[in-house]
Structure formats: C-alpha cells, structure tokens
Amino acid sequence: MIKNQSIETDTSGSDLWFYAIDPATMKILRADDPKLRMSLLEQGRTDSLLSELSRTLGVQAVQIRPPILTPLPTAPSESAPPAVVVRTATGGVIPRLPSAGGDVSNLGAALIALACIIVVLGFVGIVYHCCMWSRYIAYRERVKRLYVAPRYEPVFVEPSLKEYETQ
C-alpha cells in the first residue's frame, strides 16, 4: 500500500478472477477446498488450464494461485479509534478510520451540495417565471384595452363630373 492508503497497481500484469462451482451443490468452492486442489491445481492440469486461458483470452497466463489475502490488522488499542477494514478486488485490505460524516468523500459531499443548490434555484426560477407570466398576461390585457384607434377626419372626394362629348 502507498502512503495515502490506496492500493499499489502492477502495470506489468493483471489478475483474472474466476470462481469454481461445485456441480452437485451449485455453490462456489473456497480456494482451499480439497476438490478444487485435486481437480484444477495439480501440475499437469494447471498447465493445460493456463494454455487454454492464454489461447482463449489472447494474453499470456503465467500462474494460477489463490487470492492474496493480507492479514487483518491486530486488535486496536483502547485509545485508538476503531478502524474500518475495506476488502479490495485483489483480496487485500485497506484500513480506514471512520469519518464523522459516514463514508462520503469530500468530492461526493460537494457534488450533493451542488445538486441541492441547483434544485432549489431551479424551483425558485420556475416560481419566478410563473409570477412574471401572470403579470405579463395582465399587462397585455391592459394594453389591449387602452389602445383606441385614432379618429381620422372624414375625407370627402368630389365625384367626377360627367363629361359630355360635343360636336
């Protein structure tokens, strides 16, 4: 483990986890089960399984081994706060001290707070737009009533006189 209590990664290889299931009981076998040791972990069968995995996955499988389990921490002293043990995917453990706010990281708490602020401001914006819409409708009705068409003076056009053709 690194100083900040995260897991060290090995970029030269990867662990592939698979589970062996007992066909009679349909239960997952433990890594130290004698049936599993006899059927898979013998030298001749391990080599054939490794070659099959390498051929199927297209990568080089090096060894088959049980998960690496680091020993659990010893019992804490009475003056030390209780530790929480987190199991990792590779079988290791990460000791952590419980935080006062539960298991929420600082970034998670910040994102939750930001989401709450967005929801509250969105609600305020919707209420504001509803109030402004009703005021706009009332204003539009008031303007319609105030608008009166201007009166124009009547325009009289004299009719054209008939013109007679004379000889």
PDB file of C-alpha atoms in Angstrom:
ATOM      1  CA  MET A   1       0.000   0.000   0.000  1.00  0.00           C
ATOM      2  CA  ILE A   2       1.084   3.537  -0.685  1.00  0.00           C
ATOM      3  CA  LYS A   3       1.244   6.253   1.976  1.00  0.00           C
ATOM      4  CA  ASN A   4      -2.239   7.592   1.176  1.00  0.00           C
ATOM      5  CA  GLN A   5      -3.680   4.121   1.892  1.00  0.00           C
ATOM      6  CA  SER A   6      -4.537   3.268  -1.698  1.00  0.00           C
ATOM      7  CA  ILE A   7      -3.532   0.066  -3.432  1.00  0.00           C
ATOM      8  CA  GLU A   8      -0.378  -0.160  -5.448  1.00  0.00           C
ATOM      9  CA  THR A   9      -1.026  -1.284  -9.015  1.00  0.00           C
ATOM     10  CA  ASP A  10       1.166  -3.569 -11.072  1.00  0.00           C
ATOM     11  CA  THR A  11       1.151  -2.393 -14.680  1.00  0.00           C
ATOM     12  CA  SER A  12       3.144  -5.398 -15.872  1.00  0.00           C
ATOM     13  CA  GLY A  13       0.191  -7.763 -15.413  1.00  0.00           C
ATOM     14  CA  SER A  14      -3.394  -8.190 -14.290  1.00  0.00           C
ATOM     15  CA  ASP A  15      -5.243 -10.579 -12.053  1.00  0.00           C
ATOM     16  CA  LEU A  16      -8.125 -12.531 -13.522  1.00  0.00           C
ATOM     17  CA  TRP A  17     -10.628 -13.808 -11.004  1.00  0.00           C
ATOM     18  CA  PHE A  18     -12.765 -16.834 -11.660  1.00  0.00           C
ATOM     19  CA  TYR A  19     -14.914 -18.921  -9.402  1.00  0.00           C
ATOM     20  CA  ALA A  20     -15.126 -22.709  -9.320  1.00  0.00           C
ATOM     21  CA  ILE A  21     -18.652 -24.029  -8.752  1.00  0.00           C
ATOM     22  CA  ASP A  22     -19.403 -27.489  -7.392  1.00  0.00           C
ATOM     23  CA  PRO A  23     -21.832 -29.022  -9.922  1.00  0.00           C
ATOM     24  CA  ALA A  24     -23.523 -31.178  -7.286  1.00  0.00           C
ATOM     25  CA  THR A  25     -24.402 -28.368  -4.860  1.00  0.00           C
ATOM     26  CA  MET A  26     -24.125 -25.352  -7.226  1.00  0.00           C
ATOM     27  CA  LYS A  27     -22.135 -23.496  -4.579  1.00  0.00           C
ATOM     28  CA  ILE A  28     -18.886 -21.605  -5.046  1.00  0.00           C
ATOM     29  CA  LEU A  29     -15.897 -23.567  -3.818  1.00  0.00           C
ATOM     30  CA  ARG A  30     -13.432 -21.935  -1.462  1.00  0.00           C
ATOM     31  CA  ALA A  31      -9.822 -21.516  -2.588  1.00  0.00           C
ATOM     32  CA  ASP A  32      -8.642 -24.100  -0.047  1.00  0.00           C
ATOM     33  CA  ASP A  33     -11.282 -26.709  -0.958  1.00  0.00           C
ATOM     34  CA  PRO A  34      -9.732 -30.187  -1.492  1.00  0.00           C
ATOM     35  CA  LYS A  35     -11.924 -30.870  -4.549  1.00  0.00           C
ATOM     36  CA  LEU A  36     -10.584 -27.734  -6.201  1.00  0.00           C
ATOM     37  CA  ARG A  37      -6.997 -28.594  -5.336  1.00  0.00           C
ATOM     38  CA  MET A  38      -7.319 -32.104  -6.745  1.00  0.00           C
ATOM     39  CA  SER A  39      -9.138 -31.152  -9.946  1.00  0.00           C
ATOM     40  CA  LEU A  40      -7.540 -27.855 -11.000  1.00  0.00           C
ATOM     41  CA  LEU A  41      -4.413 -27.097  -9.103  1.00  0.00           C
ATOM     42  CA  GLU A  42      -2.381 -30.234  -9.877  1.00  0.00           C
ATOM     43  CA  GLN A  43       0.670 -29.514 -12.002  1.00  0.00           C
ATOM     44  CA  GLY A  44      -0.489 -31.216 -15.229  1.00  0.00           C
ATOM     45  CA  ARG A  45      -3.980 -29.750 -15.112  1.00  0.00           C
ATOM     46  CA  THR A  46      -2.685 -26.296 -14.212  1.00  0.00           C
ATOM     47  CA  ASP A  47      -0.529 -26.229 -17.351  1.00  0.00           C
ATOM     48  CA  SER A  48      -3.437 -27.224 -19.590  1.00  0.00           C
ATOM     49  CA  LEU A  49      -5.688 -24.637 -17.915  1.00  0.00           C
ATOM     50  CA  LEU A  50      -3.033 -21.938 -18.339  1.00  0.00           C
ATOM     51  CA  SER A  51      -2.581 -22.752 -22.023  1.00  0.00           C
ATOM     52  CA  GLU A  52      -6.369 -22.763 -22.555  1.00  0.00           C
ATOM     53  CA  LEU A  53      -6.697 -19.381 -20.820  1.00  0.00           C
ATOM     54  CA  SER A  54      -3.821 -17.956 -22.854  1.00  0.00           C
ATOM     55  CA  ARG A  55      -5.342 -19.199 -26.103  1.00  0.00           C
ATOM     56  CA  THR A  56      -8.887 -18.054 -25.287  1.00  0.00           C
ATOM     57  CA  LEU A  57      -8.067 -14.617 -23.880  1.00  0.00           C
ATOM     58  CA  GLY A  58      -5.173 -13.852 -26.209  1.00  0.00           C
ATOM     59  CA  VAL A  59      -2.861 -12.935 -23.332  1.00  0.00           C
ATOM     60  CA  GLN A  60      -0.098 -14.784 -21.549  1.00  0.00           C
ATOM     61  CA  ALA A  61      -1.358 -16.513 -18.401  1.00  0.00           C
ATOM     62  CA  VAL A  62       1.548 -17.141 -16.029  1.00  0.00           C
ATOM     63  CA  GLN A  63       0.207 -18.823 -12.914  1.00  0.00           C
ATOM     64  CA  ILE A  64      -2.923 -19.898 -11.107  1.00  0.00           C
ATOM     65  CA  ARG A  65      -2.924 -19.016  -7.457  1.00  0.00           C
ATOM     66  CA  PRO A  66      -5.448 -18.348  -4.720  1.00  0.00           C
ATOM     67  CA  PRO A  67      -6.223 -14.707  -3.949  1.00  0.00           C
ATOM     68  CA  ILE A  68      -3.629 -12.828  -1.953  1.00  0.00           C
ATOM     69  CA  LEU A  69      -5.103 -12.012   1.415  1.00  0.00           C
ATOM     70  CA  THR A  70      -3.247  -9.695   3.715  1.00  0.00           C
ATOM     71  CA  PRO A  71      -3.732 -10.423   7.387  1.00  0.00           C
ATOM     72  CA  LEU A  72      -6.334  -8.400   9.199  1.00  0.00           C
ATOM     73  CA  PRO A  73      -4.986  -5.706  11.493  1.00  0.00           C
ATOM     74  CA  THR A  74      -4.475  -6.656  15.110  1.00  0.00           C
ATOM     75  CA  ALA A  75      -6.994  -5.608  17.717  1.00  0.00           C
ATOM     76  CA  PRO A  76      -6.893  -1.832  18.156  1.00  0.00           C
ATOM     77  CA  SER A  77      -5.756  -0.389  21.435  1.00  0.00           C
ATOM     78  CA  GLU A  78      -8.334   1.253  23.617  1.00  0.00           C
ATOM     79  CA  SER A  79      -7.031   4.771  22.949  1.00  0.00           C
ATOM     80  CA  ALA A  80      -7.096   4.394  19.161  1.00  0.00           C
ATOM     81  CA  PRO A  81     -10.363   4.927  17.277  1.00  0.00           C
ATOM     82  CA  PRO A  82     -11.877   1.818  15.685  1.00  0.00           C
ATOM     83  CA  ALA A  83     -10.659   1.055  12.174  1.00  0.00           C
ATOM     84  CA  VAL A  84     -12.841   0.035   9.266  1.00  0.00           C
ATOM     85  CA  VAL A  85     -11.370  -2.668   7.041  1.00  0.00           C
ATOM     86  CA  VAL A  86     -12.243  -2.438   3.351  1.00  0.00           C
ATOM     87  CA  ARG A  87     -11.579  -5.512   1.203  1.00  0.00           C
ATOM     88  CA  THR A  88     -10.259  -4.811  -2.273  1.00  0.00           C
ATOM     89  CA  ALA A  89     -10.845  -6.711  -5.505  1.00  0.00           C
ATOM     90  CA  THR A  90      -7.419  -8.332  -5.310  1.00  0.00           C
ATOM     91  CA  GLY A  91      -8.117  -9.680  -1.852  1.00  0.00           C
ATOM     92  CA  GLY A  92      -6.129  -7.046   0.042  1.00  0.00           C
ATOM     93  CA  VAL A  93      -7.464  -4.883   2.808  1.00  0.00           C
ATOM     94  CA  ILE A  94      -7.325  -1.142   3.319  1.00  0.00           C
ATOM     95  CA  PRO A  95      -7.585   0.031   6.922  1.00  0.00           C
ATOM     96  CA  ARG A  96      -9.502   3.277   7.260  1.00  0.00           C
ATOM     97  CA  LEU A  97     -10.526   5.423  10.140  1.00  0.00           C
ATOM     98  CA  PRO A  98     -14.268   6.106  10.105  1.00  0.00           C
ATOM     99  CA  SER A  99     -15.080   9.710   9.312  1.00  0.00           C
ATOM    100  CA  ALA A 100     -17.653  11.710  11.207  1.00  0.00           C
ATOM    101  CA  GLY A 101     -19.809  12.137   8.099  1.00  0.00           C
ATOM    102  CA  GLY A 102     -20.083   8.464   7.266  1.00  0.00           C
ATOM    103  CA  ASP A 103     -18.486   7.029   4.145  1.00  0.00           C
ATOM    104  CA  VAL A 104     -18.986  10.078   1.908  1.00  0.00           C
ATOM    105  CA  SER A 105     -15.909  11.552   0.312  1.00  0.00           C
ATOM    106  CA  ASN A 106     -15.348  15.292   0.178  1.00  0.00           C
ATOM    107  CA  LEU A 107     -15.998  15.348  -3.567  1.00  0.00           C
ATOM    108  CA  GLY A 108     -19.207  13.373  -3.143  1.00  0.00           C
ATOM    109  CA  ALA A 109     -20.434  15.775  -0.468  1.00  0.00           C
ATOM    110  CA  ALA A 110     -19.589  18.752  -2.678  1.00  0.00           C
ATOM    111  CA  LEU A 111     -21.483  17.239  -5.612  1.00  0.00           C
ATOM    112  CA  ILE A 112     -24.510  16.514  -3.432  1.00  0.00           C
ATOM    113  CA  ALA A 113     -24.466  20.088  -2.118  1.00  0.00           C
ATOM    114  CA  LEU A 114     -24.174  21.442  -5.678  1.00  0.00           C
ATOM    115  CA  ALA A 115     -27.130  19.311  -6.781  1.00  0.00           C
ATOM    116  CA  CYS A 116     -29.224  20.614  -3.871  1.00  0.00           C
ATOM    117  CA  ILE A 117     -28.374  24.215  -4.767  1.00  0.00           C
ATOM    118  CA  ILE A 118     -29.317  23.595  -8.413  1.00  0.00           C
ATOM    119  CA  VAL A 119     -32.659  22.057  -7.402  1.00  0.00           C
ATOM    120  CA  VAL A 120     -33.506  24.955  -5.064  1.00  0.00           C
ATOM    121  CA  LEU A 121     -32.537  27.612  -7.617  1.00  0.00           C
ATOM    122  CA  GLY A 122     -34.466  25.779 -10.337  1.00  0.00           C
ATOM    123  CA  PHE A 123     -37.575  25.753  -8.159  1.00  0.00           C
ATOM    124  CA  VAL A 124     -37.160  29.468  -7.407  1.00  0.00           C
ATOM    125  CA  GLY A 125     -36.742  30.172 -11.142  1.00  0.00           C
ATOM    126  CA  ILE A 126     -39.915  28.252 -12.017  1.00  0.00           C
ATOM    127  CA  VAL A 127     -41.927  30.157  -9.387  1.00  0.00           C
ATOM    128  CA  TYR A 128     -40.471  33.465 -10.627  1.00  0.00           C
ATOM    129  CA  HIS A 129     -41.377  32.718 -14.241  1.00  0.00           C
ATOM    130  CA  CYS A 130     -44.920  31.706 -13.251  1.00  0.00           C
ATOM    131  CA  CYS A 131     -45.412  35.001 -11.389  1.00  0.00           C
ATOM    132  CA  MET A 132     -43.883  37.028 -14.218  1.00  0.00           C
ATOM    133  CA  TRP A 133     -46.035  35.204 -16.789  1.00  0.00           C
ATOM    134  CA  SER A 134     -49.235  36.100 -14.975  1.00  0.00           C
ATOM    135  CA  ARG A 135     -48.061  39.716 -14.705  1.00  0.00           C
ATOM    136  CA  TYR A 136     -47.221  39.731 -18.411  1.00  0.00           C
ATOM    137  CA  ILE A 137     -50.672  38.389 -19.336  1.00  0.00           C
ATOM    138  CA  ALA A 138     -52.344  41.065 -17.155  1.00  0.00           C
ATOM    139  CA  TYR A 139     -50.180  43.777 -18.759  1.00  0.00           C
ATOM    140  CA  ARG A 140     -51.022  42.553 -22.250  1.00  0.00           C
ATOM    141  CA  GLU A 141     -54.763  42.655 -21.484  1.00  0.00           C
ATOM    142  CA  ARG A 142     -54.445  46.153 -20.034  1.00  0.00           C
ATOM    143  CA  VAL A 143     -52.601  47.399 -23.129  1.00  0.00           C
ATOM    144  CA  LYS A 144     -55.313  45.946 -25.393  1.00  0.00           C
ATOM    145  CA  ARG A 145     -57.985  47.876 -23.523  1.00  0.00           C
ATOM    146  CA  LEU A 146     -56.050  51.141 -23.610  1.00  0.00           C
ATOM    147  CA  TYR A 147     -55.377  51.005 -27.307  1.00  0.00           C
ATOM    148  CA  VAL A 148     -58.026  53.001 -29.179  1.00  0.00           C
ATOM    149  CA  ALA A 149     -57.856  53.507 -32.917  1.00  0.00           C
ATOM    150  CA  PRO A 150     -57.234  57.170 -33.741  1.00  0.00           C
ATOM    151  CA  ARG A 151     -60.140  59.015 -35.281  1.00  0.00           C
ATOM    152  CA  TYR A 152     -59.488  60.468 -38.657  1.00  0.00           C
ATOM    153  CA  GLU A 153     -61.259  63.398 -40.163  1.00  0.00           C
ATOM    154  CA  PRO A 154     -63.565  62.294 -42.880  1.00  0.00           C
ATOM    155  CA  VAL A 155     -62.139  62.824 -46.289  1.00  0.00           C
ATOM    156  CA  PHE A 156     -64.641  63.920 -48.913  1.00  0.00           C
ATOM    157  CA  VAL A 157     -63.811  63.404 -52.523  1.00  0.00           C
ATOM    158  CA  GLU A 158     -65.967  65.143 -55.024  1.00  0.00           C
ATOM    159  CA  PRO A 159     -67.344  62.791 -57.557  1.00  0.00           C
ATOM    160  CA  SER A 160     -66.039  63.302 -61.038  1.00  0.00           C
ATOM    161  CA  LEU A 161     -68.411  65.253 -63.204  1.00  0.00           C
ATOM    162  CA  LYS A 162     -69.678  63.649 -66.294  1.00  0.00           C
ATOM    163  CA  GLU A 163     -68.093  64.947 -69.376  1.00  0.00           C
ATOM    164  CA  TYR A 164     -70.127  65.080 -72.459  1.00  0.00           C
ATOM    165  CA  GLU A 165     -68.689  64.960 -75.865  1.00  0.00           C
ATOM    166  CA  THR A 166     -69.748  67.862 -78.037  1.00  0.00           C
ATOM    167  CA  GLN A 167     -69.617  68.305 -81.794  1.00  0.00           C
TER     168      GLN A 167
END
